[in-house]
Structure formats: structure tokens, C-alpha cells
mmCIF file of C-alpha atoms and ligand atoms in Angstrom:
data_model
loop_
_atom_site.group_PDB
_atom_site.id
_atom_site.type_symbol
_atom_site.label_atom_id
_atom_site.label_comp_id
_atom_site.label_asym_id
_atom_site.label_seq_id
_atom_site.Cartn_x
_atom_site.Cartn_y
_atom_site.Cartn_z
ATOM 1 C CA MET A 1 9.696 -1.508 -3.134
ATOM 2 C CA PRO A 2 6.995 -0.887 -0.492
ATOM 3 C CA PRO A 3 8.103 0.563 2.829
ATOM 4 C CA GLY A 4 9.049 -2.056 5.305
ATOM 5 C CA LYS A 5 9.635 -4.872 2.851
ATOM 6 C CA GLY A 6 12.854 -4.453 0.890
ATOM 7 C CA ASP A 7 14.529 -2.087 3.349
ATOM 8 C CA GLY A 8 13.937 -4.520 6.167
ATOM 9 C CA ARG A 9 16.268 -7.248 4.934
ATOM 10 C CA MET A 10 19.379 -5.068 4.896
ATOM 11 C CA GLN A 11 18.489 -3.342 8.155
ATOM 12 C CA TYR A 12 17.913 -6.746 9.714
ATOM 13 C CA LYS A 13 21.354 -7.953 8.632
ATOM 14 C CA ILE A 14 23.028 -4.842 10.007
ATOM 15 C CA LEU A 15 21.128 -5.173 13.274
ATOM 16 C CA GLU A 16 22.121 -8.831 13.482
ATOM 17 C CA MET A 17 25.785 -7.857 13.235
ATOM 18 C CA LEU A 18 25.415 -5.114 15.829
ATOM 19 C CA LYS A 19 23.492 -7.372 18.201
ATOM 20 C CA LYS A 20 26.022 -10.186 17.856
ATOM 21 C CA SER A 21 28.910 -7.989 18.789
ATOM 22 C CA ALA A 22 26.994 -6.805 21.887
ATOM 23 C CA HIS A 23 29.294 -4.285 23.567
ATOM 24 C CA ALA A 24 31.992 -3.993 20.947
ATOM 25 C CA TYR A 25 31.975 -1.549 18.063
ATOM 26 C CA VAL A 26 31.585 -2.907 14.534
ATOM 27 C CA SER A 27 33.349 -0.961 11.843
ATOM 28 C CA GLY A 28 31.425 0.414 8.867
ATOM 29 C CA GLY A 29 33.984 -1.242 6.604
ATOM 30 C CA ASP A 30 33.359 -4.687 8.123
ATOM 31 C CA ILE A 31 29.614 -4.293 7.751
ATOM 32 C CA ALA A 32 29.995 -3.108 4.154
ATOM 33 C CA ARG A 33 32.279 -6.015 3.224
ATOM 34 C CA ASN A 34 30.118 -8.570 4.968
ATOM 35 C CA LEU A 35 26.966 -7.446 3.230
ATOM 36 C CA SER A 36 28.580 -6.505 -0.098
ATOM 37 C CA VAL A 37 27.350 -2.921 -0.027
ATOM 38 C CA SER A 38 29.103 0.435 0.077
ATOM 39 C CA ARG A 39 29.989 2.193 3.330
ATOM 40 C CA THR A 40 27.606 4.964 2.301
ATOM 41 C CA ALA A 41 24.785 2.421 2.054
ATOM 42 C CA VAL A 42 25.643 1.166 5.558
ATOM 43 C CA TRP A 43 25.621 4.709 6.873
ATOM 44 C CA LYS A 44 22.174 5.305 5.284
ATOM 45 C CA HIS A 45 20.746 2.137 6.820
ATOM 46 C CA ILE A 46 22.160 3.082 10.223
ATOM 47 C CA HIS A 47 20.378 6.425 9.920
ATOM 48 C CA ALA A 48 17.156 4.720 8.900
ATOM 49 C CA LEU A 49 17.425 2.520 11.992
ATOM 50 C CA GLU A 50 17.991 5.587 14.166
ATOM 51 C CA ASP A 51 14.917 7.181 12.638
ATOM 52 C CA LEU A 52 12.965 4.135 13.747
ATOM 53 C CA GLY A 53 14.119 4.615 17.330
ATOM 54 C CA TYR A 54 17.224 2.422 17.621
ATOM 55 C CA LYS A 55 19.938 4.174 19.610
ATOM 56 C CA ILE A 56 23.224 3.564 17.820
ATOM 57 C CA ARG A 57 26.447 5.188 18.944
ATOM 58 C CA SER A 58 28.923 5.873 16.203
ATOM 59 C CA ILE A 59 32.574 6.754 16.753
ATOM 60 C CA PRO A 60 34.710 7.768 13.749
ATOM 61 C CA GLY A 61 37.445 5.224 13.201
ATOM 62 C CA LYS A 62 35.762 2.690 15.487
ATOM 63 C CA GLY A 63 32.357 2.067 13.990
ATOM 64 C CA TYR A 64 28.873 1.490 15.337
ATOM 65 C CA ARG A 65 27.478 0.099 18.562
ATOM 66 C CA LEU A 66 23.827 -0.702 19.335
ATOM 67 C CA MET A 67 22.802 0.928 22.610
ATOM 68 C CA THR A 68 19.028 0.377 22.889
ATOM 69 C CA VAL A 69 16.325 -1.338 20.895
ATOM 70 C CA PRO A 70 12.868 0.285 20.785
ATOM 71 C CA ASP A 71 9.677 -1.735 21.234
ATOM 72 C CA LEU A 72 8.831 -1.242 17.593
ATOM 73 C CA LEU A 73 7.630 -3.906 15.239
ATOM 74 C CA THR A 74 10.102 -3.110 12.484
ATOM 75 C CA PRO A 75 10.711 -5.615 9.672
ATOM 76 C CA ALA A 76 14.183 -6.206 11.062
ATOM 77 C CA GLU A 77 12.863 -7.297 14.472
ATOM 78 C CA ILE A 78 10.070 -9.352 12.949
ATOM 79 C CA GLN A 79 12.385 -11.184 10.569
ATOM 80 C CA ALA A 80 14.782 -11.934 13.391
ATOM 81 C CA GLY A 81 12.116 -13.539 15.584
ATOM 82 C CA LEU A 82 9.595 -15.058 13.187
ATOM 83 C CA THR A 83 8.974 -18.788 13.588
ATOM 84 C CA THR A 84 6.080 -19.203 11.133
ATOM 85 C CA LYS A 85 6.007 -20.861 7.701
ATOM 86 C CA SER A 86 4.084 -18.162 5.857
ATOM 87 C CA PHE A 87 2.333 -15.755 8.250
ATOM 88 C CA GLY A 88 4.273 -12.500 8.402
ATOM 89 C CA ARG A 89 6.935 -13.645 5.915
ATOM 90 C CA ASP A 90 5.680 -10.888 3.639
ATOM 91 C CA TYR A 91 5.524 -8.024 6.081
ATOM 92 C CA TYR A 92 4.611 -4.409 5.339
ATOM 93 C CA TYR A 93 5.426 -2.020 8.154
ATOM 94 C CA PHE A 94 4.272 1.581 8.523
ATOM 95 C CA GLN A 95 4.765 4.220 11.179
ATOM 96 C CA GLU A 96 1.281 5.434 10.373
ATOM 97 C CA LEU A 97 -1.543 4.389 8.060
ATOM 98 C CA ALA A 98 -5.192 5.298 7.711
ATOM 99 C CA SER A 99 -6.146 1.647 8.173
ATOM 100 C CA THR A 100 -4.132 -1.561 7.828
ATOM 101 C CA ASN A 101 -7.226 -3.303 6.413
ATOM 102 C CA GLU A 102 -7.487 -0.758 3.614
ATOM 103 C CA LYS A 103 -3.796 -1.110 2.776
ATOM 104 C CA LEU A 104 -3.909 -4.891 2.773
ATOM 105 C CA LYS A 105 -6.975 -4.917 0.507
ATOM 106 C CA GLU A 106 -4.964 -2.876 -2.000
ATOM 107 C CA LEU A 107 -2.092 -5.368 -1.783
ATOM 108 C CA ALA A 108 -4.500 -8.299 -2.078
ATOM 109 C CA ARG A 109 -5.894 -6.853 -5.315
ATOM 110 C CA ASP A 110 -2.263 -6.659 -6.405
ATOM 111 C CA ARG A 111 -1.861 -10.403 -5.827
ATOM 112 C CA ALA A 112 -0.202 -10.396 -2.395
ATOM 113 C CA VAL A 113 0.207 -13.937 -1.083
ATOM 114 C CA GLU A 114 -1.557 -15.684 1.763
ATOM 115 C CA GLY A 115 0.021 -14.825 5.097
ATOM 116 C CA THR A 116 0.948 -11.267 4.095
ATOM 117 C CA VAL A 117 0.757 -8.936 7.086
ATOM 118 C CA VAL A 118 0.379 -5.155 7.206
ATOM 119 C CA LEU A 119 1.116 -3.445 10.499
ATOM 120 C CA ALA A 120 1.041 0.214 11.515
ATOM 121 C CA GLU A 121 2.352 1.743 14.727
ATOM 122 C CA LYS A 122 -0.735 3.952 14.652
ATOM 123 C CA GLN A 123 -3.793 4.414 12.454
ATOM 124 C CA SER A 124 -5.434 7.701 11.614
ATOM 125 C CA ALA A 125 -8.707 6.151 10.401
ATOM 126 C CA GLY A 126 -8.791 2.719 12.048
ATOM 127 C CA ARG A 127 -12.039 0.902 11.317
ATOM 128 C CA GLY A 128 -14.151 -1.172 13.676
ATOM 129 C CA ARG A 129 -17.151 -3.441 13.167
ATOM 130 C CA LEU A 130 -20.575 -2.113 12.281
ATOM 131 C CA GLY A 131 -19.144 0.964 10.567
ATOM 132 C CA ARG A 132 -17.526 2.294 13.727
ATOM 133 C CA SER A 133 -14.123 3.889 13.989
ATOM 134 C CA TRP A 134 -11.300 2.218 15.918
ATOM 135 C CA HIS A 135 -9.084 4.309 18.152
ATOM 136 C CA SER A 136 -5.492 3.323 17.302
ATOM 137 C CA PRO A 137 -2.785 5.409 19.044
ATOM 138 C CA LEU A 138 0.869 4.413 19.553
ATOM 139 C CA GLY A 139 1.366 1.503 21.908
ATOM 140 C CA GLY A 140 -1.247 -0.839 20.460
ATOM 141 C CA LEU A 141 -1.011 -3.714 18.034
ATOM 142 C CA TRP A 142 -2.837 -2.819 14.829
ATOM 143 C CA PHE A 143 -2.401 -5.229 11.968
ATOM 144 C CA SER A 144 -4.130 -7.144 9.177
ATOM 145 C CA LEU A 145 -3.547 -10.642 7.839
ATOM 146 C CA LEU A 146 -4.336 -11.890 4.335
ATOM 147 C CA LEU A 147 -5.884 -15.335 3.841
ATOM 148 C CA ARG A 148 -6.839 -17.100 0.624
ATOM 149 C CA PRO A 149 -8.548 -20.322 1.681
ATOM 150 C CA ALA A 150 -10.226 -22.465 -0.996
ATOM 151 C CA ILE A 151 -13.658 -22.461 0.645
ATOM 152 C CA LEU A 152 -17.233 -21.414 -0.046
ATOM 153 C CA PRO A 153 -17.991 -17.842 1.100
ATOM 154 C CA LEU A 154 -20.519 -19.302 3.528
ATOM 155 C CA ARG A 155 -17.686 -20.552 5.718
ATOM 156 C CA ALA A 156 -15.784 -17.263 5.838
ATOM 157 C CA PRO A 157 -17.201 -16.135 9.238
ATOM 158 C CA GLU A 158 -15.512 -19.153 10.818
ATOM 159 C CA LEU A 159 -12.188 -17.423 10.295
ATOM 160 C CA THR A 160 -13.124 -14.639 12.664
ATOM 161 C CA PHE A 161 -13.547 -17.319 15.302
ATOM 162 C CA VAL A 162 -10.151 -18.768 14.384
ATOM 163 C CA ALA A 163 -8.614 -15.339 14.947
ATOM 164 C CA ALA A 164 -10.485 -14.757 18.214
ATOM 165 C CA VAL A 165 -9.341 -18.098 19.617
ATOM 166 C CA ALA A 166 -5.750 -17.395 18.585
ATOM 167 C CA LEU A 167 -5.838 -13.950 20.205
ATOM 168 C CA ALA A 168 -7.362 -15.183 23.460
ATOM 169 C CA GLU A 169 -5.013 -18.151 23.643
ATOM 170 C CA THR A 170 -1.908 -16.068 22.958
ATOM 171 C CA ILE A 171 -2.755 -13.414 25.523
ATOM 172 C CA ARG A 172 -3.601 -16.016 28.143
ATOM 173 C CA THR A 173 -0.313 -17.851 27.609
ATOM 174 C CA PHE A 174 1.848 -14.773 27.156
ATOM 175 C CA LEU A 175 0.556 -13.065 30.284
ATOM 176 C CA ASN A 176 -0.253 -16.207 32.196
ATOM 177 C CA VAL A 177 -3.805 -15.053 32.946
ATOM 178 C CA ASP A 178 -7.213 -16.626 32.494
ATOM 179 C CA SER A 179 -9.197 -13.434 32.919
ATOM 180 C CA ILE A 180 -9.243 -12.646 29.191
ATOM 181 C CA GLY A 181 -12.395 -13.863 27.494
ATOM 182 C CA ILE A 182 -14.259 -13.516 24.210
ATOM 183 C CA LYS A 183 -17.534 -11.646 23.838
ATOM 184 C CA TRP A 184 -19.565 -12.977 20.910
ATOM 185 C CA PRO A 185 -18.737 -12.796 18.159
ATOM 186 C CA ASN A 186 -15.131 -11.672 18.483
ATOM 187 C CA ASP A 187 -14.349 -9.021 21.070
ATOM 188 C CA LEU A 188 -11.526 -9.644 23.501
ATOM 189 C CA VAL A 189 -12.677 -8.580 26.957
ATOM 190 C CA TRP A 190 -11.317 -8.191 30.431
ATOM 191 C CA GLN A 191 -13.617 -7.274 33.322
ATOM 192 C CA ASP A 192 -16.377 -6.299 30.871
ATOM 193 C CA LYS A 193 -14.020 -3.915 29.070
ATOM 194 C CA LYS A 194 -12.862 -4.350 25.518
ATOM 195 C CA VAL A 195 -9.136 -4.929 25.040
ATOM 196 C CA GLY A 196 -9.236 -6.020 21.419
ATOM 197 C CA GLY A 197 -11.379 -6.567 18.361
ATOM 198 C CA ILE A 198 -11.393 -8.163 14.928
ATOM 199 C CA LEU A 199 -12.667 -6.788 11.643
ATOM 200 C CA THR A 200 -12.892 -9.418 8.914
ATOM 201 C CA GLU A 201 -13.483 -8.319 5.348
ATOM 202 C CA LEU A 202 -14.322 -10.709 2.552
ATOM 203 C CA ASN A 203 -13.807 -10.534 -1.198
ATOM 204 C CA ALA A 204 -15.669 -13.369 -2.878
ATOM 205 C CA GLU A 205 -17.683 -14.605 -5.820
ATOM 206 C CA MET A 206 -20.853 -16.668 -5.399
ATOM 207 C CA ASP A 207 -18.981 -19.929 -5.033
ATOM 208 C CA ARG A 208 -15.439 -19.041 -4.069
ATOM 209 C CA VAL A 209 -13.462 -16.831 -1.775
ATOM 210 C CA ASN A 210 -10.874 -14.597 -3.416
ATOM 211 C CA TYR A 211 -9.422 -13.384 -0.161
ATOM 212 C CA LEU A 212 -10.117 -12.397 3.408
ATOM 213 C CA VAL A 213 -8.494 -9.562 5.267
ATOM 214 C CA ILE A 214 -8.535 -10.153 9.006
ATOM 215 C CA GLY A 215 -7.823 -6.931 10.874
ATOM 216 C CA MET A 216 -6.888 -7.259 14.512
ATOM 217 C CA GLY A 217 -6.555 -4.527 17.072
ATOM 218 C CA LEU A 218 -5.176 -5.055 20.573
ATOM 219 C CA ASN A 219 -4.819 -2.339 23.190
ATOM 220 C CA VAL A 220 -1.447 -3.495 24.473
ATOM 221 C CA ASN A 221 0.422 -0.552 26.028
ATOM 222 C CA VAL A 222 -2.286 2.038 25.455
ATOM 223 C CA LEU A 223 -2.616 4.094 28.629
ATOM 224 C CA PRO A 224 -6.041 4.766 30.197
ATOM 225 C CA GLU A 225 -5.567 8.487 29.537
ATOM 226 C CA ASP A 226 -4.986 7.736 25.835
ATOM 227 C CA PHE A 227 -8.572 6.575 25.407
ATOM 228 C CA PRO A 228 -11.051 9.269 24.483
ATOM 229 C CA GLU A 229 -13.670 10.104 27.097
ATOM 230 C CA GLU A 230 -16.423 8.056 25.436
ATOM 231 C CA LEU A 231 -14.278 4.907 25.587
ATOM 232 C CA SER A 232 -12.780 5.349 29.040
ATOM 233 C CA HIS A 233 -15.319 3.115 30.808
ATOM 234 C CA LYS A 234 -15.625 0.604 27.944
ATOM 235 C CA ALA A 235 -12.013 -0.023 26.908
ATOM 236 C CA ALA A 236 -8.945 -1.326 28.727
ATOM 237 C CA SER A 237 -5.431 -2.347 27.782
ATOM 238 C CA LEU A 238 -3.305 -5.375 28.485
ATOM 239 C CA ALA A 239 -0.794 -3.133 30.254
ATOM 240 C CA GLU A 240 -3.543 -1.930 32.571
ATOM 241 C CA MET A 241 -4.576 -5.516 33.176
ATOM 242 C CA SER A 242 -1.087 -6.685 34.030
ATOM 243 C CA ALA A 243 -0.016 -3.400 35.651
ATOM 244 C CA ALA A 244 3.129 -3.346 33.498
ATOM 245 C CA SER A 245 4.185 -2.277 30.064
ATOM 246 C CA LEU A 246 4.509 -5.296 27.767
ATOM 247 C CA SER A 247 6.770 -6.331 24.914
ATOM 248 C CA ARG A 248 4.580 -5.884 21.878
ATOM 249 C CA LEU A 249 7.226 -7.596 19.802
ATOM 250 C CA GLY A 250 7.172 -10.784 21.864
ATOM 251 C CA LEU A 251 3.407 -10.822 21.916
ATOM 252 C CA PHE A 252 3.103 -10.210 18.180
ATOM 253 C CA LEU A 253 5.595 -12.919 17.213
ATOM 254 C CA GLU A 254 3.806 -15.396 19.437
ATOM 255 C CA LEU A 255 0.466 -14.319 18.023
ATOM 256 C CA LEU A 256 1.530 -14.871 14.415
ATOM 257 C CA GLN A 257 2.665 -18.346 15.318
ATOM 258 C CA VAL A 258 -0.589 -19.246 17.077
ATOM 259 C CA LEU A 259 -2.672 -17.707 14.291
ATOM 260 C CA GLU A 260 -0.880 -19.854 11.745
ATOM 261 C CA LYS A 261 -1.172 -22.987 13.858
ATOM 262 C CA ARG A 262 -4.904 -22.439 14.404
ATOM 263 C CA TYR A 263 -5.491 -21.608 10.732
ATOM 264 C CA TYR A 264 -3.826 -24.829 9.572
ATOM 265 C CA GLN A 265 -5.792 -26.742 12.186
ATOM 266 C CA TRP A 266 -9.009 -25.229 10.817
ATOM 267 C CA LEU A 267 -8.024 -26.117 7.234
ATOM 268 C CA LYS A 268 -7.314 -29.693 8.243
ATOM 269 C CA GLU A 269 -9.893 -30.455 10.913
ATOM 270 C CA GLY A 270 -12.696 -28.003 10.165
ATOM 271 C CA PHE A 271 -14.550 -25.635 12.492
ATOM 272 C CA GLY A 272 -15.294 -28.143 15.307
ATOM 273 C CA PRO A 273 -12.086 -27.882 17.376
ATOM 274 C CA ILE A 274 -11.976 -24.091 16.962
ATOM 275 C CA LEU A 275 -15.547 -23.694 18.139
ATOM 276 C CA MET A 276 -14.895 -25.948 21.099
ATOM 277 C CA ASP A 277 -12.020 -23.740 22.258
ATOM 278 C CA TRP A 278 -13.955 -20.581 21.465
ATOM 279 C CA LYS A 279 -16.598 -21.817 23.932
ATOM 280 C CA ARG A 280 -13.950 -22.321 26.600
ATOM 281 C CA TYR A 281 -13.080 -18.629 26.331
ATOM 282 C CA ASP A 282 -16.701 -17.418 26.086
ATOM 283 C CA ALA A 283 -17.025 -14.691 28.729
ATOM 284 C CA TYR A 284 -20.823 -14.397 28.853
ATOM 285 C CA ARG A 285 -22.301 -17.866 28.614
ATOM 286 C CA ASN A 286 -25.382 -18.223 30.838
ATOM 287 C CA LYS A 287 -25.487 -14.500 31.569
ATOM 288 C CA GLN A 288 -28.651 -12.422 31.237
ATOM 289 C CA LEU A 289 -27.852 -9.676 28.764
ATOM 290 C CA MET A 290 -29.142 -7.339 26.104
ATOM 291 C CA VAL A 291 -28.229 -8.212 22.518
ATOM 292 C CA SER A 292 -28.520 -5.680 19.770
ATOM 293 C CA THR A 293 -29.485 -7.198 16.400
ATOM 294 C CA PRO A 294 -30.167 -5.639 12.995
ATOM 295 C CA THR A 295 -33.905 -5.889 13.791
ATOM 296 C CA GLY A 296 -33.818 -4.545 17.350
ATOM 297 C CA LYS A 297 -32.692 -5.276 20.887
ATOM 298 C CA LEU A 298 -33.391 -8.526 22.696
ATOM 299 C CA TRP A 299 -33.047 -9.260 26.401
ATOM 300 C CA GLY A 300 -32.278 -12.855 27.290
ATOM 301 C CA ARG A 301 -29.901 -15.508 28.577
ATOM 302 C CA ILE A 302 -26.888 -16.444 26.443
ATOM 303 C CA VAL A 303 -27.244 -20.175 25.906
ATOM 304 C CA ASP A 304 -24.644 -21.171 23.357
ATOM 305 C CA VAL A 305 -23.108 -20.591 19.952
ATOM 306 C CA ASP A 306 -24.166 -23.035 17.224
ATOM 307 C CA GLU A 307 -22.035 -24.706 14.564
ATOM 308 C CA GLN A 308 -22.432 -21.740 12.211
ATOM 309 C CA GLY A 309 -21.219 -19.364 14.890
ATOM 310 C CA SER A 310 -24.673 -17.870 15.522
ATOM 311 C CA LEU A 311 -25.563 -16.816 19.047
ATOM 312 C CA LEU A 312 -28.376 -18.741 20.754
ATOM 313 C CA LEU A 313 -30.322 -16.535 23.133
ATOM 314 C CA ASP A 314 -33.094 -17.711 25.440
ATOM 315 C CA VAL A 315 -35.733 -15.020 25.279
ATOM 316 C CA GLY A 316 -38.522 -15.883 27.723
ATOM 317 C CA GLY A 317 -38.116 -19.628 27.120
ATOM 318 C CA GLN A 318 -37.783 -19.368 23.330
ATOM 319 C CA ILE A 319 -34.390 -19.872 21.717
ATOM 320 C CA GLN A 320 -33.576 -17.136 19.225
ATOM 321 C CA LYS A 321 -30.755 -17.660 16.739
ATOM 322 C CA ILE A 322 -28.829 -14.431 16.176
ATOM 323 C CA MET A 323 -26.520 -14.377 13.167
ATOM 324 C CA SER A 324 -25.215 -10.865 13.492
ATOM 325 C CA GLY A 325 -25.259 -8.342 16.297
ATOM 326 C CA GLU A 326 -23.584 -7.350 19.496
ATOM 327 C CA ILE A 327 -23.861 -8.183 23.182
ATOM 328 C CA MET A 328 -24.499 -4.985 25.124
ATOM 329 C CA VAL A 329 -22.509 -5.297 28.323
ATOM 330 C CA GLU A 330 -23.345 -1.758 29.363
ATOM 331 C CA GLU A 331 -27.035 -2.518 29.424
ATOM 332 C CA LYS A 332 -26.249 -5.375 31.754
ATOM 333 C CA MET A 333 -24.473 -2.943 34.048
ATOM 334 C CA GLU A 334 -27.478 -0.632 34.104
ATOM 335 C CA GLU A 335 -29.734 -3.574 34.758
ATOM 336 C CA ARG A 336 -27.561 -4.678 37.671
ATOM 337 C CA GLY A 337 -27.726 -1.232 39.180
ATOM 338 C CA ARG A 338 -31.527 -1.110 39.173
HETATM 339 C C1 BTN B 1 -14.088 -4.119 16.316
HETATM 340 O O1 BTN B 1 -14.891 -3.226 16.082
HETATM 341 O O2 BTN B 1 -14.123 -4.747 17.369
HETATM 342 C C2 BTN B 1 -13.035 -4.469 15.313
HETATM 343 C C3 BTN B 1 -11.793 -3.640 15.482
HETATM 344 C C4 BTN B 1 -10.706 -3.981 14.497
HETATM 345 C C5 BTN B 1 -9.550 -3.010 14.550
HETATM 346 C C6 BTN B 1 -8.401 -3.438 13.696
HETATM 347 S S1 BTN B 1 -6.941 -2.493 13.992
HETATM 348 C C7 BTN B 1 -6.174 -3.188 12.597
HETATM 349 C C8 BTN B 1 -7.223 -3.321 11.530
HETATM 350 N N1 BTN B 1 -7.299 -2.101 10.743
HETATM 351 C C9 BTN B 1 -8.464 -1.476 10.915
HETATM 352 O O3 BTN B 1 -8.777 -0.400 10.356
HETATM 353 N N2 BTN B 1 -9.232 -2.151 11.750
HETATM 354 C C10 BTN B 1 -8.603 -3.366 12.196
#
């Protein structure tokens, strides 16, 4: 059984019992009887929970009492709070992974179902767009979601927009802020700094999609000093933005729900409504900026995003359609300073 999947159910049930009894002790015997397992099994699960960061006091003859719950995204916590139909129902949890995208691609090849989620508390080789690495220390939200839509590969990029809208919407609602925007194609930004990103990977044949792995990274409680020097002026965290440490669990549960809602909306109604909302969150519309493309850099005014998700840039009165690339906010800063 993979870590985080099978173990989670029993741990969840034990946690449920401990949480329900709030301040009272629950005896090992009662837990064992209730869950039809041995007392030794209960004891092992309690230890596993402690290893994850739960503080559980145990008194011989009295039993166990839950003292504190860590802000960890353990299967037990996820199962207890999940309100989705399929997203996150198959949940693989790791203290550390090289990359959640890599892990989920393995599971996808092994026939994992749509909605499967892989999450790691930290990544040692997190991957970003354009072959970059993604800094993923403790305190962030690093996870990947598996989708298997019956569509032509041509439409796959739309799903990155679905994810970006869901992320922006969730953060705005959860933190009650409107200062989070999207930088084309799918960076989450606050005050020109990146707070999150999306890496979508596609496995397809000419005329059908086998699966998509949508990797999402959000700097939630990452502290400014946790960013390496080269990122310090480019990256920010939600905690920094709201000047408080946040519940990653609450945010993640909400996010899974919104992702699922937006995905079903996209399946039913197509790209139109997603694109419309994406435009509402667009942080750089009408701004003069540098855009880096595979064929070079272009300086122009961001006009719009078309129905394929391409960026429309006004370069000296001519509209250029950019299908892949990156808006260079830094260059704008330099330009401003001149
Ligand atoms: C970007 O460059 O903006 C995309 C960043 C995507 C990072 C996430 S973190 C979870 C998932 N696993 C990875 O290795 N990358 C993505």
C-alpha cells in the first residue's frame, strides 16, 4: 500500500475518536474494539500520528488524549474535511518527494484514477516551467492533480487556465483579498511578486489525451528568509501578504473543492466562462511590458488573451499573438526606473 493511502483510513478513524472526546481520555481498548483491531495496532497508529506531529498524551490505564494538531496535510486530516466528489479522494501524502509531478506520472502510468492527488510537505527537486527548478521548502503547498478528460490534445492548455482561475479564486475568497492576480499564462502574483505557479504535463496520442498532471505550487507559510537570494525580490508568500501564518489545511481543502467545481464547469460549458474569469484576475492587462518568447524578447502593451489562451501583445501598433512565453515583470521595473 503506498504511503499515505491505506494508513490514512485507520489513522483518520483514531483521530476522529480522539477529536470527538475532546478533553477526555479514550482507552486503547475502546479504540481497538471500535475499529476491530488489536491494541498493539492502535498503539502503532498512535505512534505514527505522533511521528507526523500530532501531540498525543498517553496515560497507562487511562488511554490517549489529543493535545495539539499540526498544520500538516495528512491523509487523516484531508479525509476528515474533504467535500469533493473525486478530487483528493485518492490521496498520496509524503513528508518529502523529489517532485509530486514525477510521482503522479508514475501513478498515472499505473492506472491511477482521475482526481488522484499527490502532495509532499517539501520537494527536493521541485520542477517549474521552462525547465526551471521550483523551490519547495516546508510551509508551502506542493501538490499534483491527475485529470483524464476525453478531449483532443489541442485543448489541454485550457486546463492550466482552469487551475489558475481556481487558485486565484480560492486565495481571494479564503483571505478576503483582491490583490492576488494572474500573470499570463499561469503565475499567481501579488505586488509583482510570484506567490504560486502551475506546471501542467500532458501524456497524449495524436487524437486523444491519456492524462494530464497539473502540478501546483503555492508559497503559503514560506518565510521571506526561506527564499534563496536569487528569489528574494521575485517571490512572496501568502503569509507575508496577509501578515499572518495561514491554515494550509483549510486553504487546500477549499482549493480542491474549487478546482473540482471549475473542472466540471469546463467539461460542461467549455473554455468560455473560465477565460472570462481568468481575464478578471489578469494582473497586467494594458501594461507596457517585456515578453520573452521562444524566438526572442518583445516589448509591447498587453492587449488581451484570445480564445486559445494566447497572449495578444501590441508591438508598435501591430498585434502579435504569443502562444508560449513569459511576461518579464523585472524588465518593467528597470524600465520604470529609467
Ligand atoms: C512555475 O514555474 O511557475 C510552475 C511551478 C510548479 C510547481 C509545482 S509544486 C508541485 C508540482 N511538483 C513540481 O515538481 N512542480 C509542481
